[in-house]
Amino acid sequence: MNTTTTALCLSLAMLAAPATAREVTITAAMKPYAGDGAYLALYLTDAQGAYQGTLWVAGPKTKYWKHLSDWYRATGGAPAGIDAITGASVGAGRTLTVSVDLAEALLDAGYQIRLDSAVEEVADRPAEVVAPLTTAGKGQPVAGKGFVRSLQYDF
Amino acid sequence: MRRLHSVAGLVFGLVLALLAGTGAILSLDPALERLDARPGGGTVAALAAAVAANHPDVERLERRANGVFVASFATPAGYETVSVDPATGADLKPWAASATLRWIRGLHRSLLLGDAGRAVAGLGAGAMAVLGLSGLALLAAMLGGWRRLGRRVCAGGAGRWHALLGRAALAGLTVSALTGIWMSLASFGLIQDGSAAEPAFPEVAAGAAPAPVGTLAALRLLPVGQLRRLTWPAAGDPADVFGLQTATGAGYVDQATGALLNWQDHAAAARLWEWAYALHTGQGLWWLGLLLGASALAVPVLAGTGGWIWWKRRAARPRIAGTTAMARAGIVILVGSQDGATWGFAATLARALLAQGQPVHLGAMNRAGPMPAARALILLTSTHGDGDPPASAARFLDRLDRMTPVPVAVLGFGDRSFPAFCGFAETVSARLARAGWPALLPLARIDRQSSRDFARWGEDLGRALDLPLALRHRSATPRSVPLQLAARQDFGADIGAPSAVLRFAAPDGAALPRFRAGDLLGVMAPGAEAPRFYSLASGRRDGFAEIAVRRMPGGLCSGYLHGLQPGDRVQAFVRANPGFRAAGGSVPVILVAAGCGVGPMVGILRHLRPGRRSVLYFGIRDPGSDFLYRHETDAMLADGRLGRRVMAFSRGGTPRHVQDRLRENAEELARQIQAGGQVLICGSTAMARGVAAAFAEILRPLDLTVAGLRAEGRYLEDVY
């Protein structure tokens, strides 16, 4: 169990209403794949996949972040304030847990939590998990198509 | 230089052994992967189309460094990778990076300790570079100069292995070290690896229908050998593009038009980094990988032998109770020593002076300084390489100018068979004389640690200092083993030159010590103070230890040996004589001996490869009396182990010495020397002088000298 818990406030230009924020806990469980620690990017997009903001980046070396390719393309690799929301890479069979404060208005409004992953010398998995951010989806595991066994969020 | 080498070796020895051991294992990977590579002459478009036909969900096609093509695709069961045939696109076998190799790679890169371990590995690469360069300088000093680096190594035991292996592995280890430093600096971001310069993701107009991958223009002219990686656009995303990396650059391909977008050639930094990576890992250069891996195998041995040499040298430095600080000592003894033997003689001298109640200081020549109370300075020094100072005297001459002259005695230690015998002692002596230091004694020289010469010099020194000095030095002798005389053959008694070939065996089924023909057997006669050394005429694998001994008038040890009867036992030990061995390869071997000196020659001939060109010049007195090894050399001539035997008889109608025979055969000898021939000489000092004079004449028309051949290890003497 690899638990990283950080409270943060995602301030989006359109929806900056922290007064009505909700703490959301996102859990990503890794498969027992053969390879080094995975780099992961957790981020928020709209229904069309357009990037809205970064929730968490796992993996210390920024020069490998380009392998988190969808997220990297959308952000240029260094969105503002990224330092506070990065951590260690996540090994095979481990679980990453992140807590974020999200504006109430983001729920059931067509937004998605996405996860890109990359493992050195194995594969890059852009948009490995796409989970609509809805009240109904709360606590429902979404299977990944690469290194992630499942991702779920609770609030 | 030596200190730098020692410190770096001691601090990083274990880390380097680990890095090199794991590196050697990893070096096999490119060659093994290479075995799975298939030839493919088509285009990336055709291959991508064939793979996509087999795997509609293909996401990535990659050409690995060693030419194996790997396709990655999603299946309902998960994510899969297979190797594919680049000619047909057909699946070959499931592909996965080996977990074991990955673990070993982690150990190699970071000792499994994250960034801290990564830093240690990087410092290890730096230490390896320092060790390589300082080792090269030390080797050059040992062999007598930079131009003589290829010369044969005349050292024994661990030092020999350290020098030989270090020289053999130097190039490979230097490449590994320098590229390792480069990769370490890049991994810490201290130098650019070019990864920052990536082409921007292109904006494409969504709407047009994707074209089949096999029709895309940008891929249709690209040979598969140029491909590094092709990534497919996300299914159903018309705004996405193919990602393309080739040997020369990176960019994107429009999935509808096939146009190449935002192409960027690799930056210089990226190309440099790729070269460093390929040179370090052998990925893409499998044969180089194997060479580097073989070099890396030397590192654990170098670490072990290096540690052993350091410890032996440390242990050789004597600790003597009762010595005085330099500033208060009446007699200052300073030592220049490479491997510690000279320290033993200095300790004997210091003890003898202490026993006379003298205030004595004993130290290294490098520590020379003011000695206000000294009435005498005594310098004992060996010579390193071609007249260079040994390790503990390298800085002595620089310190001399700051010292006040006192009466001084210089004693040189060396080996007369080397061109620069006591060369450094001579340099020191001359410098002292020029600087006006009064000589307590004239310069004296000790050949091959002769304790008799040392005792004689001690008497001179005692007279000069007005002290009764008796220097009984016994070099540290290895533990002796009992040997039993198995057989003896006697020669020359009737002509007044009694000689015997004595063959010893290990008694009671014990094992013989390790030795080769030409090594020395040390025999301690009862009542003798020091061992006497005899050249061995056999190797251990002959199953016996054989020596040929001339009975010297009044000789304690030769008399003792001549009195032995089969079944009698002696105590003996072996001393390696690595400077007296036949060269490998197929160059002609010219063996020159007189009297009992023929022993090691016969021993060498016993072990020469059959058919090797060899000639034995052998001088004796009378063919009817002292023709040692007559029957054995007859047999060698008959079966081809000996090419030619040229005898010289010093008695009878027309007396001849070996040097006369050498002159008579000058043309043939000149041809053999020009063919790279090696000369080995064994016998008395007087004979060796005559032989050297003859060879000087033979070599002159070839523009060669005896000293030059000596320096190349092609003129070896074992004289007594």
PDB file of N, CA and C in Angstrom, chain B residues 449-513:
ATOM      1  N   GLN B 449      69.418  -8.437  -3.758  1.00  0.00           N
ATOM      2  CA  GLN B 449      69.250  -8.638  -2.335  1.00  0.00           C
ATOM      3  C   GLN B 449      70.294  -9.565  -1.728  1.00  0.00           C
ATOM      4  N   SER B 450      71.506  -9.437  -2.207  1.00  0.00           N
ATOM      5  CA  SER B 450      72.571 -10.295  -1.671  1.00  0.00           C
ATOM      6  C   SER B 450      72.890  -9.903  -0.231  1.00  0.00           C
ATOM      7  N   SER B 451      72.630 -10.794   0.706  1.00  0.00           N
ATOM      8  CA  SER B 451      72.899 -10.454   2.097  1.00  0.00           C
ATOM      9  C   SER B 451      74.402 -10.450   2.359  1.00  0.00           C
ATOM     10  N   ARG B 452      75.156 -11.184   1.526  1.00  0.00           N
ATOM     11  CA  ARG B 452      76.611 -11.201   1.724  1.00  0.00           C
ATOM     12  C   ARG B 452      77.193  -9.825   1.383  1.00  0.00           C
ATOM     13  N   ASP B 453      76.758  -9.260   0.218  1.00  0.00           N
ATOM     14  CA  ASP B 453      77.241  -7.931  -0.156  1.00  0.00           C
ATOM     15  C   ASP B 453      76.810  -6.892   0.867  1.00  0.00           C
ATOM     16  N   PHE B 454      75.633  -7.085   1.406  1.00  0.00           N
ATOM     17  CA  PHE B 454      75.128  -6.138   2.400  1.00  0.00           C
ATOM     18  C   PHE B 454      76.001  -6.184   3.654  1.00  0.00           C
ATOM     19  N   ALA B 455      76.357  -7.393   4.082  1.00  0.00           N
ATOM     20  CA  ALA B 455      77.200  -7.540   5.270  1.00  0.00           C
ATOM     21  C   ALA B 455      78.561  -6.878   5.040  1.00  0.00           C
ATOM     22  N   ARG B 456      79.082  -7.053   3.820  1.00  0.00           N
ATOM     23  CA  ARG B 456      80.381  -6.467   3.487  1.00  0.00           C
ATOM     24  C   ARG B 456      80.306  -4.935   3.549  1.00  0.00           C
ATOM     25  N   TRP B 457      79.222  -4.390   2.975  1.00  0.00           N
ATOM     26  CA  TRP B 457      79.029  -2.931   3.028  1.00  0.00           C
ATOM     27  C   TRP B 457      78.906  -2.477   4.479  1.00  0.00           C
ATOM     28  N   GLY B 458      78.240  -3.298   5.306  1.00  0.00           N
ATOM     29  CA  GLY B 458      78.074  -2.970   6.728  1.00  0.00           C
ATOM     30  C   GLY B 458      79.406  -2.828   7.440  1.00  0.00           C
ATOM     31  N   GLU B 459      80.345  -3.687   7.044  1.00  0.00           N
ATOM     32  CA  GLU B 459      81.682  -3.583   7.657  1.00  0.00           C
ATOM     33  C   GLU B 459      82.327  -2.246   7.288  1.00  0.00           C
ATOM     34  N   ASP B 460      82.207  -1.861   6.004  1.00  0.00           N
ATOM     35  CA  ASP B 460      82.737  -0.564   5.569  1.00  0.00           C
ATOM     36  C   ASP B 460      82.092   0.579   6.342  1.00  0.00           C
ATOM     37  N   LEU B 461      80.789   0.484   6.479  1.00  0.00           N
ATOM     38  CA  LEU B 461      80.056   1.540   7.183  1.00  0.00           C
ATOM     39  C   LEU B 461      80.490   1.617   8.639  1.00  0.00           C
ATOM     40  N   GLY B 462      80.660   0.447   9.259  1.00  0.00           N
ATOM     41  CA  GLY B 462      81.102   0.403  10.665  1.00  0.00           C
ATOM     42  C   GLY B 462      82.439   1.110  10.826  1.00  0.00           C
ATOM     43  N   ARG B 463      83.346   0.839   9.872  1.00  0.00           N
ATOM     44  CA  ARG B 463      84.656   1.508   9.947  1.00  0.00           C
ATOM     45  C   ARG B 463      84.492   3.022   9.808  1.00  0.00           C
ATOM     46  N   ALA B 464      83.642   3.435   8.876  1.00  0.00           N
ATOM     47  CA  ALA B 464      83.460   4.877   8.641  1.00  0.00           C
ATOM     48  C   ALA B 464      82.841   5.558   9.853  1.00  0.00           C
ATOM     49  N   LEU B 465      81.946   4.857  10.543  1.00  0.00           N
ATOM     50  CA  LEU B 465      81.270   5.450  11.699  1.00  0.00           C
ATOM     51  C   LEU B 465      81.998   5.149  13.006  1.00  0.00           C
ATOM     52  N   ASP B 466      83.037   4.331  12.879  1.00  0.00           N
ATOM     53  CA  ASP B 466      83.786   3.900  14.054  1.00  0.00           C
ATOM     54  C   ASP B 466      82.893   3.111  15.019  1.00  0.00           C
ATOM     55  N   LEU B 467      82.166   2.191  14.457  1.00  0.00           N
ATOM     56  CA  LEU B 467      81.281   1.329  15.266  1.00  0.00           C
ATOM     57  C   LEU B 467      81.483  -0.103  14.784  1.00  0.00           C
ATOM     58  N   PRO B 468      81.464  -1.064  15.660  1.00  0.00           N
ATOM     59  CA  PRO B 468      81.549  -2.461  15.195  1.00  0.00           C
ATOM     60  C   PRO B 468      80.182  -2.928  14.695  1.00  0.00           C
ATOM     61  N   LEU B 469      79.991  -2.893  13.374  1.00  0.00           N
ATOM     62  CA  LEU B 469      78.681  -3.244  12.812  1.00  0.00           C
ATOM     63  C   LEU B 469      78.733  -4.631  12.181  1.00  0.00           C
ATOM     64  N   ALA B 470      77.780  -5.462  12.534  1.00  0.00           N
ATOM     65  CA  ALA B 470      77.656  -6.765  11.862  1.00  0.00           C
ATOM     66  C   ALA B 470      76.223  -6.873  11.351  1.00  0.00           C
ATOM     67  N   LEU B 471      76.054  -6.714  10.029  1.00  0.00           N
ATOM     68  CA  LEU B 471      74.701  -6.707   9.460  1.00  0.00           C
ATOM     69  C   LEU B 471      74.359  -8.095   8.960  1.00  0.00           C
ATOM     70  N   ARG B 472      73.590  -8.830   9.757  1.00  0.00           N
ATOM     71  CA  ARG B 472      73.147 -10.146   9.302  1.00  0.00           C
ATOM     72  C   ARG B 472      71.711 -10.024   8.839  1.00  0.00           C
ATOM     73  N   HIS B 473      71.594  -9.811   7.553  1.00  0.00           N
ATOM     74  CA  HIS B 473      70.228  -9.647   7.038  1.00  0.00           C
ATOM     75  C   HIS B 473      69.739 -10.940   6.435  1.00  0.00           C
ATOM     76  N   ARG B 474      68.568 -11.324   6.846  1.00  0.00           N
ATOM     77  CA  ARG B 474      67.958 -12.488   6.248  1.00  0.00           C
ATOM     78  C   ARG B 474      66.646 -12.023   5.616  1.00  0.00           C
ATOM     79  N   SER B 475      66.611 -12.036   4.296  1.00  0.00           N
ATOM     80  CA  SER B 475      65.366 -11.643   3.631  1.00  0.00           C
ATOM     81  C   SER B 475      64.256 -12.559   4.108  1.00  0.00           C
ATOM     82  N   ALA B 476      63.102 -11.993   4.205  1.00  0.00           N
ATOM     83  CA  ALA B 476      61.959 -12.807   4.625  1.00  0.00           C
ATOM     84  C   ALA B 476      61.841 -13.976   3.645  1.00  0.00           C
ATOM     85  N   THR B 477      62.001 -15.173   4.169  1.00  0.00           N
ATOM     86  CA  THR B 477      61.936 -16.339   3.283  1.00  0.00           C
ATOM     87  C   THR B 477      60.571 -17.003   3.441  1.00  0.00           C
ATOM     88  N   PRO B 478      60.040 -17.517   2.327  1.00  0.00           N
ATOM     89  CA  PRO B 478      58.778 -18.231   2.431  1.00  0.00           C
ATOM     90  C   PRO B 478      58.980 -19.498   3.252  1.00  0.00           C
ATOM     91  N   ARG B 479      57.913 -20.047   3.766  1.00  0.00           N
ATOM     92  CA  ARG B 479      58.012 -21.275   4.534  1.00  0.00           C
ATOM     93  C   ARG B 479      58.571 -22.373   3.617  1.00  0.00           C
ATOM     94  N   SER B 480      59.575 -23.071   4.110  1.00  0.00           N
ATOM     95  CA  SER B 480      60.187 -24.093   3.252  1.00  0.00           C
ATOM     96  C   SER B 480      59.455 -25.415   3.420  1.00  0.00           C
ATOM     97  N   VAL B 481      59.626 -26.257   2.413  1.00  0.00           N
ATOM     98  CA  VAL B 481      58.991 -27.578   2.429  1.00  0.00           C
ATOM     99  C   VAL B 481      60.097 -28.624   2.308  1.00  0.00           C
ATOM    100  N   PRO B 482      59.875 -29.821   2.814  1.00  0.00           N
ATOM    101  CA  PRO B 482      60.893 -30.861   2.635  1.00  0.00           C
ATOM    102  C   PRO B 482      60.843 -31.424   1.224  1.00  0.00           C
ATOM    103  N   LEU B 483      62.017 -31.641   0.649  1.00  0.00           N
ATOM    104  CA  LEU B 483      62.116 -32.310  -0.651  1.00  0.00           C
ATOM    105  C   LEU B 483      63.063 -33.493  -0.476  1.00  0.00           C
ATOM    106  N   GLN B 484      62.752 -34.571  -1.172  1.00  0.00           N
ATOM    107  CA  GLN B 484      63.549 -35.787  -1.028  1.00  0.00           C
ATOM    108  C   GLN B 484      64.323 -36.032  -2.331  1.00  0.00           C
ATOM    109  N   LEU B 485      65.620 -36.279  -2.202  1.00  0.00           N
ATOM    110  CA  LEU B 485      66.414 -36.545  -3.404  1.00  0.00           C
ATOM    111  C   LEU B 485      65.971 -37.882  -3.994  1.00  0.00           C
ATOM    112  N   ALA B 486      65.519 -37.842  -5.243  1.00  0.00           N
ATOM    113  CA  ALA B 486      65.035 -39.051  -5.891  1.00  0.00           C
ATOM    114  C   ALA B 486      66.140 -39.668  -6.736  1.00  0.00           C
ATOM    115  N   ALA B 487      66.966 -38.847  -7.387  1.00  0.00           N
ATOM    116  CA  ALA B 487      68.028 -39.380  -8.237  1.00  0.00           C
ATOM    117  C   ALA B 487      69.099 -38.322  -8.399  1.00  0.00           C
ATOM    118  N   ARG B 488      70.329 -38.764  -8.638  1.00  0.00           N
ATOM    119  CA  ARG B 488      71.385 -37.810  -8.947  1.00  0.00           C
ATOM    120  C   ARG B 488      72.265 -38.368 -10.050  1.00  0.00           C
ATOM    121  N   GLN B 489      72.776 -37.482 -10.899  1.00  0.00           N
ATOM    122  CA  GLN B 489      73.726 -37.856 -11.942  1.00  0.00           C
ATOM    123  C   GLN B 489      74.941 -36.980 -11.742  1.00  0.00           C
ATOM    124  N   ASP B 490      76.117 -37.589 -11.793  1.00  0.00           N
ATOM    125  CA  ASP B 490      77.333 -36.826 -11.537  1.00  0.00           C
ATOM    126  C   ASP B 490      78.154 -36.670 -12.807  1.00  0.00           C
ATOM    127  N   PHE B 491      78.761 -35.506 -12.929  1.00  0.00           N
ATOM    128  CA  PHE B 491      79.564 -35.178 -14.112  1.00  0.00           C
ATOM    129  C   PHE B 491      80.842 -34.473 -13.664  1.00  0.00           C
ATOM    130  N   GLY B 492      81.835 -34.518 -14.529  1.00  0.00           N
ATOM    131  CA  GLY B 492      82.967 -33.601 -14.451  1.00  0.00           C
ATOM    132  C   GLY B 492      83.942 -33.819 -13.304  1.00  0.00           C
ATOM    133  N   ALA B 493      83.774 -34.904 -12.520  1.00  0.00           N
ATOM    134  CA  ALA B 493      84.664 -35.076 -11.363  1.00  0.00           C
ATOM    135  C   ALA B 493      86.113 -35.206 -11.813  1.00  0.00           C
ATOM    136  N   ASP B 494      86.345 -35.920 -12.925  1.00  0.00           N
ATOM    137  CA  ASP B 494      87.715 -36.198 -13.340  1.00  0.00           C
ATOM    138  C   ASP B 494      88.413 -35.011 -13.975  1.00  0.00           C
ATOM    139  N   ILE B 495      87.659 -33.940 -14.304  1.00  0.00           N
ATOM    140  CA  ILE B 495      88.329 -32.757 -14.862  1.00  0.00           C
ATOM    141  C   ILE B 495      88.311 -31.613 -13.861  1.00  0.00           C
ATOM    142  N   GLY B 496      87.997 -31.917 -12.622  1.00  0.00           N
ATOM    143  CA  GLY B 496      88.055 -30.900 -11.573  1.00  0.00           C
ATOM    144  C   GLY B 496      86.903 -29.933 -11.580  1.00  0.00           C
ATOM    145  N   ALA B 497      85.784 -30.328 -12.201  1.00  0.00           N
ATOM    146  CA  ALA B 497      84.595 -29.461 -12.189  1.00  0.00           C
ATOM    147  C   ALA B 497      83.386 -30.318 -11.809  1.00  0.00           C
ATOM    148  N   PRO B 498      83.380 -30.808 -10.563  1.00  0.00           N
ATOM    149  CA  PRO B 498      82.283 -31.711 -10.194  1.00  0.00           C
ATOM    150  C   PRO B 498      80.924 -31.016 -10.255  1.00  0.00           C
ATOM    151  N   SER B 499      80.038 -31.610 -11.054  1.00  0.00           N
ATOM    152  CA  SER B 499      78.685 -31.054 -11.204  1.00  0.00           C
ATOM    153  C   SER B 499      77.703 -32.196 -11.016  1.00  0.00           C
ATOM    154  N   ALA B 500      76.495 -31.876 -10.562  1.00  0.00           N
ATOM    155  CA  ALA B 500      75.493 -32.928 -10.359  1.00  0.00           C
ATOM    156  C   ALA B 500      74.124 -32.413 -10.770  1.00  0.00           C
ATOM    157  N   VAL B 501      73.367 -33.282 -11.420  1.00  0.00           N
ATOM    158  CA  VAL B 501      71.949 -32.986 -11.669  1.00  0.00           C
ATOM    159  C   VAL B 501      71.162 -33.693 -10.574  1.00  0.00           C
ATOM    160  N   LEU B 502      70.501 -32.914  -9.764  1.00  0.00           N
ATOM    161  CA  LEU B 502      69.785 -33.452  -8.603  1.00  0.00           C
ATOM    162  C   LEU B 502      68.287 -33.346  -8.847  1.00  0.00           C
ATOM    163  N   ARG B 503      67.631 -34.492  -8.762  1.00  0.00           N
ATOM    164  CA  ARG B 503      66.191 -34.500  -8.979  1.00  0.00           C
ATOM    165  C   ARG B 503      65.490 -34.808  -7.654  1.00  0.00           C
ATOM    166  N   PHE B 504      64.661 -33.826  -7.230  1.00  0.00           N
ATOM    167  CA  PHE B 504      63.955 -33.980  -5.956  1.00  0.00           C
ATOM    168  C   PHE B 504      62.480 -34.271  -6.194  1.00  0.00           C
ATOM    169  N   ALA B 505      61.896 -34.996  -5.268  1.00  0.00           N
ATOM    170  CA  ALA B 505      60.456 -35.245  -5.309  1.00  0.00           C
ATOM    171  C   ALA B 505      59.869 -34.849  -3.961  1.00  0.00           C
ATOM    172  N   ALA B 506      58.564 -34.643  -3.940  1.00  0.00           N
ATOM    173  CA  ALA B 506      57.911 -34.355  -2.668  1.00  0.00           C
ATOM    174  C   ALA B 506      57.775 -35.671  -1.899  1.00  0.00           C
ATOM    175  N   PRO B 507      58.246 -35.714  -0.648  1.00  0.00           N
ATOM    176  CA  PRO B 507      58.198 -36.981   0.081  1.00  0.00           C
ATOM    177  C   PRO B 507      56.787 -37.331   0.542  1.00  0.00           C
ATOM    178  N   ASP B 508      56.557 -38.586   0.728  1.00  0.00           N
ATOM    179  CA  ASP B 508      55.325 -39.098   1.349  1.00  0.00           C
ATOM    180  C   ASP B 508      54.069 -38.593   0.662  1.00  0.00           C
ATOM    181  N   GLY B 509      54.091 -38.504  -0.629  1.00  0.00           N
ATOM    182  CA  GLY B 509      52.872 -38.120  -1.348  1.00  0.00           C
ATOM    183  C   GLY B 509      52.469 -36.675  -1.148  1.00  0.00           C
ATOM    184  N   ALA B 510      53.334 -35.862  -0.542  1.00  0.00           N
ATOM    185  CA  ALA B 510      53.005 -34.435  -0.389  1.00  0.00           C
ATOM    186  C   ALA B 510      53.034 -33.751  -1.769  1.00  0.00           C
ATOM    187  N   ALA B 511      52.424 -32.562  -1.860  1.00  0.00           N
ATOM    188  CA  ALA B 511      52.397 -31.854  -3.144  1.00  0.00           C
ATOM    189  C   ALA B 511      53.639 -30.983  -3.270  1.00  0.00           C
ATOM    190  N   LEU B 512      54.146 -30.841  -4.482  1.00  0.00           N
ATOM    191  CA  LEU B 512      55.240 -29.923  -4.735  1.00  0.00           C
ATOM    192  C   LEU B 512      54.709 -28.502  -4.681  1.00  0.00           C
ATOM    193  N   PRO B 513      55.550 -27.536  -4.309  1.00  0.00           N
ATOM    194  CA  PRO B 513      55.108 -26.139  -4.431  1.00  0.00           C
ATOM    195  C   PRO B 513      54.953 -25.778  -5.912  1.00  0.00           C
TER     196      PRO B 513
END
